[in-house]
XYZ file of C-alpha atoms in Angstrom:
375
model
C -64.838 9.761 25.913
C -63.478 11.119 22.844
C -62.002 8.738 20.219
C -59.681 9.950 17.625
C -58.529 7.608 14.742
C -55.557 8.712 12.641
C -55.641 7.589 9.083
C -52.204 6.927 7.751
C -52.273 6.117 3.744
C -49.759 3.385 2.952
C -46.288 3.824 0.561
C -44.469 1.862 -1.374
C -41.072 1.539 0.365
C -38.642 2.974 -1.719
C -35.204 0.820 -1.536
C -36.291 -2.285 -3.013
C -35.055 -5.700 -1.836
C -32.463 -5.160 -4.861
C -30.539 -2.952 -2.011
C -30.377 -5.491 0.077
C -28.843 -7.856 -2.574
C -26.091 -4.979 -3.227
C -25.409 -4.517 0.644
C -24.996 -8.005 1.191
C -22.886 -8.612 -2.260
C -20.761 -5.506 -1.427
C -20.263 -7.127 1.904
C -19.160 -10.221 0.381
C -16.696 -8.566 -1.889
C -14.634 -5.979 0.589
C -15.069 -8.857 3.174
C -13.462 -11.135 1.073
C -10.329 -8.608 -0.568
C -10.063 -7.982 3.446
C -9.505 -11.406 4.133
C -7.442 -12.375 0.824
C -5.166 -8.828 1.062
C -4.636 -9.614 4.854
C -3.372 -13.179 4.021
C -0.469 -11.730 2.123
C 1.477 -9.837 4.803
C 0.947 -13.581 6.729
C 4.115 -15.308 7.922
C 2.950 -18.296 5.751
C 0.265 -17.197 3.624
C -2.340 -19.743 2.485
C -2.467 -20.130 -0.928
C -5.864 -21.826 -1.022
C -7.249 -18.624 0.825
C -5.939 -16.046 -1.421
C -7.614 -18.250 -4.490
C -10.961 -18.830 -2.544
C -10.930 -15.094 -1.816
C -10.206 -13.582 -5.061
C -13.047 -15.707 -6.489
C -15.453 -14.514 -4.073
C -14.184 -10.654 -5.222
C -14.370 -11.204 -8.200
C -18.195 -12.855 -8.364
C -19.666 -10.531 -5.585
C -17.451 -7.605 -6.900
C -19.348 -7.896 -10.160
C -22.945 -8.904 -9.041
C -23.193 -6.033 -6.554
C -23.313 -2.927 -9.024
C -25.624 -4.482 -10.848
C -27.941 -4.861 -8.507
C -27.615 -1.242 -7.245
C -28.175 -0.116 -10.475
C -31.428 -1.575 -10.641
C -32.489 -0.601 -7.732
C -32.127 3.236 -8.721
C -35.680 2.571 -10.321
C -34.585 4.028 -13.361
C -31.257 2.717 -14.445
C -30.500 5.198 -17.108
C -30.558 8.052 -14.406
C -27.125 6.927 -13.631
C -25.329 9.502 -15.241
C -26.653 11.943 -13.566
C -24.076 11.392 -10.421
C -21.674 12.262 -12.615
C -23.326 15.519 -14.346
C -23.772 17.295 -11.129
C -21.944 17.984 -8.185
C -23.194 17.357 -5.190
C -20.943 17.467 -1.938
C -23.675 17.313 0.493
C -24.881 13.577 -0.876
C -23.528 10.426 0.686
C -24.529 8.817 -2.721
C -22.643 11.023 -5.194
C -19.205 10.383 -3.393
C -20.398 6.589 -3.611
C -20.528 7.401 -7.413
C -16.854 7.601 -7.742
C -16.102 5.153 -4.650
C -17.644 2.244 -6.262
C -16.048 1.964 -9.736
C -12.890 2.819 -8.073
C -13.367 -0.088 -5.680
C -14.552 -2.267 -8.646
C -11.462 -1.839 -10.763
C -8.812 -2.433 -7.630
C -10.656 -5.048 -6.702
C -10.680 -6.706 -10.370
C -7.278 -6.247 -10.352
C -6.050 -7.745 -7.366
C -8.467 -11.099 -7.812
C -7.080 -11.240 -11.125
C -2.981 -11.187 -10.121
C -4.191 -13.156 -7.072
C -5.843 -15.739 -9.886
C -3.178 -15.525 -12.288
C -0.617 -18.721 -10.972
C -3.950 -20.761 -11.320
C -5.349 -19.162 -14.785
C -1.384 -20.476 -15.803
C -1.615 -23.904 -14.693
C -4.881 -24.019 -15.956
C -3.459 -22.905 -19.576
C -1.303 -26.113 -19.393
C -4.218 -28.172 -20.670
C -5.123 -28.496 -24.287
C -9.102 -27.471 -24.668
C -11.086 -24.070 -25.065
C -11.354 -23.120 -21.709
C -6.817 -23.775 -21.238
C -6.840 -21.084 -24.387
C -8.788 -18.912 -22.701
C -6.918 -19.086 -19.244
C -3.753 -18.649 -21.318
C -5.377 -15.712 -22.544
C -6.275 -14.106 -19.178
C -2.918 -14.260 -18.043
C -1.549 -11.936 -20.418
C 1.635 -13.090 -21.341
C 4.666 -14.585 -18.754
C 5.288 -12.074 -16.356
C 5.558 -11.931 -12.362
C 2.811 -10.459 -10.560
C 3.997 -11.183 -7.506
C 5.894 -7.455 -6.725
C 2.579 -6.186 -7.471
C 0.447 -7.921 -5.038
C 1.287 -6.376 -1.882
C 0.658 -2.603 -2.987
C -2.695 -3.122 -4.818
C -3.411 -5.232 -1.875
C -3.424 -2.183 0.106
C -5.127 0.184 -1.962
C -7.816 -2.376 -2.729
C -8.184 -2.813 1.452
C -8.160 1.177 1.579
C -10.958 1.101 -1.253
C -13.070 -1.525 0.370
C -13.354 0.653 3.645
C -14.124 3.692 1.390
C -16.952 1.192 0.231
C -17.860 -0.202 3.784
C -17.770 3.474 5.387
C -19.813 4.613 2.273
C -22.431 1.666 2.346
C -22.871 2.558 6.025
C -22.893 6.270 5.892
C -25.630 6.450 2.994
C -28.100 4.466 5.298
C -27.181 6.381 8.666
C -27.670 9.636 6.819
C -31.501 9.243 6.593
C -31.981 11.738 9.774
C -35.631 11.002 9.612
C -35.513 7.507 10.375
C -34.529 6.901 13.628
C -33.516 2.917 13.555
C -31.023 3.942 10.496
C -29.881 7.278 11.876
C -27.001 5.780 14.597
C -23.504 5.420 13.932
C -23.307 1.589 15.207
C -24.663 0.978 11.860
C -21.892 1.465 9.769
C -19.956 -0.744 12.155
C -22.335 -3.382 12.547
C -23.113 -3.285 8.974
C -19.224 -4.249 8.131
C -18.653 -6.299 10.860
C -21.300 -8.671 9.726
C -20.107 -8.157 5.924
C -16.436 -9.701 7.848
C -18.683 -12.877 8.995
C -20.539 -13.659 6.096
C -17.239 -13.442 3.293
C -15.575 -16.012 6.348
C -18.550 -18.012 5.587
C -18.978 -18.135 2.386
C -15.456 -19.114 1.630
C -15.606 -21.659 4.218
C -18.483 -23.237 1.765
C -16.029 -22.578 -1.395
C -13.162 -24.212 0.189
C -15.886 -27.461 0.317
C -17.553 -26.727 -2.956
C -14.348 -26.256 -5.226
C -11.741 -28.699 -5.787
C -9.034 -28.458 -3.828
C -10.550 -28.737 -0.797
C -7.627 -27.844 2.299
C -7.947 -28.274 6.156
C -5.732 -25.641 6.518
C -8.064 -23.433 4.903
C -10.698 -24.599 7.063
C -9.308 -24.653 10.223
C -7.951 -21.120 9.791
C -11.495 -19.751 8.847
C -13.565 -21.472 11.472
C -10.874 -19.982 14.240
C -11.547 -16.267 12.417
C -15.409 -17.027 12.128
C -15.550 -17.403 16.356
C -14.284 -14.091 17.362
C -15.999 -12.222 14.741
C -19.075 -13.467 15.434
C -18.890 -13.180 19.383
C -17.906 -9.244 18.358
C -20.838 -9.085 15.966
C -23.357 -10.323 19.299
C -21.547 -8.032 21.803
C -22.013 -5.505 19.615
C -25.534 -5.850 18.854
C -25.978 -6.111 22.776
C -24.363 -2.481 22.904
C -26.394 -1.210 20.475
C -29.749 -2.793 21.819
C -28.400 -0.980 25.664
C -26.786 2.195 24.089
C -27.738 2.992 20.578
C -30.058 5.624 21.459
C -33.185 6.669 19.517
C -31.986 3.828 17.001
C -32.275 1.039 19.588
C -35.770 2.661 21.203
C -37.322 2.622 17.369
C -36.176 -0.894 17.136
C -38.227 -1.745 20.170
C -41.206 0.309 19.252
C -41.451 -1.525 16.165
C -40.768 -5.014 18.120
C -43.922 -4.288 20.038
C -45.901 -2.731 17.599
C -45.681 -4.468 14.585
C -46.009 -8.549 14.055
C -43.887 -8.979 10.808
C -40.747 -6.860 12.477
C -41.360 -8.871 15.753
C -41.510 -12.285 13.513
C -37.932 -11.379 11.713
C -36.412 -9.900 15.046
C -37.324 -13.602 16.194
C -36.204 -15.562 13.087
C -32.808 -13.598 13.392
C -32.260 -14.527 17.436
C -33.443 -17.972 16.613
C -30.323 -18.301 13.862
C -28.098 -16.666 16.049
C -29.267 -19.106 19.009
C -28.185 -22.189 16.314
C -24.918 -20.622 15.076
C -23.934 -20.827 19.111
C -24.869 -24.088 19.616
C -22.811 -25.186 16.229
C -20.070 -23.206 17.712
C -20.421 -24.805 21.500
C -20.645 -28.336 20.122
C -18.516 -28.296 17.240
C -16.527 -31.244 18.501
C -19.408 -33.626 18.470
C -20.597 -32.867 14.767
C -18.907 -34.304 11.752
C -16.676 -31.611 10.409
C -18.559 -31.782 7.609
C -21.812 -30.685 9.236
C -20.297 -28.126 11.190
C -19.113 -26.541 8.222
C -21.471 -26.554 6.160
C -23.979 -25.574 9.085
C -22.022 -22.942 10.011
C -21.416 -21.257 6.663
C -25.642 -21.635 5.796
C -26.571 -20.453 9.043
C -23.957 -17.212 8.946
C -24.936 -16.103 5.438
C -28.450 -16.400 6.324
C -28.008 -14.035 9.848
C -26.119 -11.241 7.513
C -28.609 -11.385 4.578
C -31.677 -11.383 7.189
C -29.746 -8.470 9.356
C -29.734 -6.210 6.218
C -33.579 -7.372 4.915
C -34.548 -6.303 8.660
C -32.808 -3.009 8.602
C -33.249 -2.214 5.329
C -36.766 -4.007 4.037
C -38.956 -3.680 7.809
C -37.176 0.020 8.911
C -38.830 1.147 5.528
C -42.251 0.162 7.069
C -42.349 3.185 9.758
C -43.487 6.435 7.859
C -41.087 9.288 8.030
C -43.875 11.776 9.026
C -47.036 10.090 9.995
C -48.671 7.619 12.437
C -48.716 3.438 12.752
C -46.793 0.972 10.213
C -46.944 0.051 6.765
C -47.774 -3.260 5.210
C -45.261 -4.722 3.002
C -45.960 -7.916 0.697
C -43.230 -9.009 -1.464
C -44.002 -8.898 -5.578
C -42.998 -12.338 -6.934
C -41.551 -9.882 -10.222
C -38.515 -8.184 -10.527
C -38.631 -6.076 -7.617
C -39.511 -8.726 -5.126
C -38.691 -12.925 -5.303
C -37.754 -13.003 -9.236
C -34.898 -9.797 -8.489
C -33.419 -12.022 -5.578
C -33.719 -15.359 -7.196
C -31.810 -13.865 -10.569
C -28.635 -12.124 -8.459
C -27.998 -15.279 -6.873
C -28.439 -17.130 -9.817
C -26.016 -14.950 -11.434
C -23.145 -14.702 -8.527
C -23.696 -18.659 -9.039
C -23.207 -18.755 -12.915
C -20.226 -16.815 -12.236
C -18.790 -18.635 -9.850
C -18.912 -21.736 -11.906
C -17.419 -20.074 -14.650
C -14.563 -18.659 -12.513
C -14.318 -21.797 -10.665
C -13.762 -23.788 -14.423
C -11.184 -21.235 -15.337
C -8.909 -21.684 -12.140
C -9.605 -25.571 -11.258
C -6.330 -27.401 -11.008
C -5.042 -29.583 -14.460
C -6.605 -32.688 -14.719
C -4.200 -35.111 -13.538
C -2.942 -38.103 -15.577
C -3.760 -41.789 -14.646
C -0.627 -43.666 -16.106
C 1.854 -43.963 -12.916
C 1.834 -44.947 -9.682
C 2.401 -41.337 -7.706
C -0.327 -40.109 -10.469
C -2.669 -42.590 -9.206
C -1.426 -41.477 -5.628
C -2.495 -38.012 -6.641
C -5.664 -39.242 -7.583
C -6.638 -40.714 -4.602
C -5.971 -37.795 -2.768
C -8.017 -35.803 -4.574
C -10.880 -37.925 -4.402
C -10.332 -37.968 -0.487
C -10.756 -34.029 -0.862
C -13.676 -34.061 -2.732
C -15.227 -37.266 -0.368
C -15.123 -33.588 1.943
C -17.722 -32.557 0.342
């Protein structure tokens, strides 16, 4: 018997997990102009919504370049997109996609924002002068809204379609080289902006059932399309699907994740199925942890664990997370930062502090207290 042993020297994956803090950021943002752009052509639009959603733009809008820019390894290299032409690359179109999505999407969040950066201005500290500031003098925005609206949504598909296109174009990987990628990939950025601002509408004041009730019924369809279409991947997505399996029986930490991701999907069911014997409260908040965690696993799987196969070579590589800036500390600090953000934002738009003299004030204050007991 002859025994041959193949020797396969490891790499160093190259997209960092600092990609898979811009995919799921980028998600968050054209999910959430989606949602917030959609709500306008509503027969009664929700107010809270539009607010909720242009914060989540906003934050996530601004986090998510960042964090592609440092995963390019060397930042600096940037320019370089925009020195050469190069019609062939995915990435150089993305180049000129991004900042264009940036800007429309800065712009709508802002005239979406401005009604509350106005009432905010009413008060009579720092932060009031500032909001005053931001609104940029006494003007309607409101015949505005509706055609930025639209070329922000036509932007953030640019951005979806480009997010997609620039993993699926990697021919020699098999698991990224399918085209239910790009759909699965925005599908599941849909689910986790419904998420998240199902958490904001508890976390920031204002808290509406409305809101609530009108995301949860948009969070059940999307996320039964998101598992029906992961089932028709898994039974027709080709050489993708057969890679994914390969690496399910080959290697434990793909097998461990594929697991971890089923297992969350298994809860988010369950939440869904018995909804009506939770507290609201826990279903909500449940929901919204569990739904975030899915789509920011989905892309580490994809994106962190398809790295491990070799392009050209034999078995799997071994992948151990630095605790630096290209590991745990990178991840830690873009959340921390979409969070600083959001607190900021949230400051700037919070509703006027209401005064404590009459009787409908103290009406007012109860009810806000009620809405913040949601929490």
């Amino acid at each position: 018997m002859v025994i041959n042993e193949l020797l396969a020297p490891a790499q160093p994956i190259t997209w960092l997990p600092w990609a898979v803090q811009y995919f799921f950021l980028i998600g968050l943002a054209y999910g959430a102009l989606w949602l917030g752009a959609f709500d306008l052509w509503r027969k009664a639009p929700d107010p809270r919504l539009q607010t909720l959603a242009a914060v989540l733009m906003v934050v996530a809008g601004l986090v998510a370049p960042i964090a592609l820019t440092a995963d390019l390894h060397q930042p600096a290299r940037a320019w370089h997109f925009y020195a050469q032409t190069r019609f062939g690359s995915v990435m150089w179109y993305g180049a000129y996609l991004l900042p264009l999505f940036s800007l429309l999407s800065m712009l709508l969040g802002w005239l979406l924002l401005r009604p509350n950066l106005a009432r905010r201005g009413e008060e009579h500290d720092r932060v009031a002068a500032l909001a005053r500031l931001l609104c940029l003098g006494h003007w309607p925005g409101d015949p505005w809204l509706k055609p930025l609206a639209l070329m922000a949504a036509l932007s953030g598909l640019s951005i979806a379609l480009y997010t997609g296109l620039e993993t699926m174009a990697v021919a020699a990987r098999p698991l990224w080289h399918s085209p239910w990628l790009p759909w699965l990939l925005a599908l599941s950025a849909l689910l986790a902006a419904q998420s998240a601002l199902l958490l904001l509408n508890r976390l920031l004041a204002g808290w509406q059932q409305r809101t609530e009730a009108g995301l949860l019924r948009q969070i059940r369809p999307t996320l039964a399309l998101l598992v029906l279409s992961l089932l028709g991947w898994a039974l027709f997505g080709g050489a993708s699907a057969a890679e994914a399996s390969a690496l399910y029986r080959l290697d434990p930490s793909w097998r461990l994740a594929a697991h971890w991701l089923l297992l969350t999907l298994g809860l988010l069911g369950l939440l869904l199925l018995a909804g009506h014997r939770l507290s609201p409260r826990l279903q909500t908040w449940g929901l919204g942890l569990l739904a975030l965690h899915l789509v920011w696993g989905l892309r580490w799987l994809v994106l962190i664990q398809g790295q491990l196969v070799p392009k050209y070579g034999a078995g799997v590589y071994l992948y151990e997370i630095a605790w630096g800036p290209a590991g745990v500390l990178g991840i830690l600090g873009t959340f921390g930062l979409l969070l600083a953000l959001l607190v900021e934002l949230s400051e700037l738009v919070r509703a006027p502090a209401l005064p404590s003299v009459t009787h409908s004030s103290a009406t007012q204050a109860a009810t806000t207290h009620s809405a913040r007991e949601a929490l």
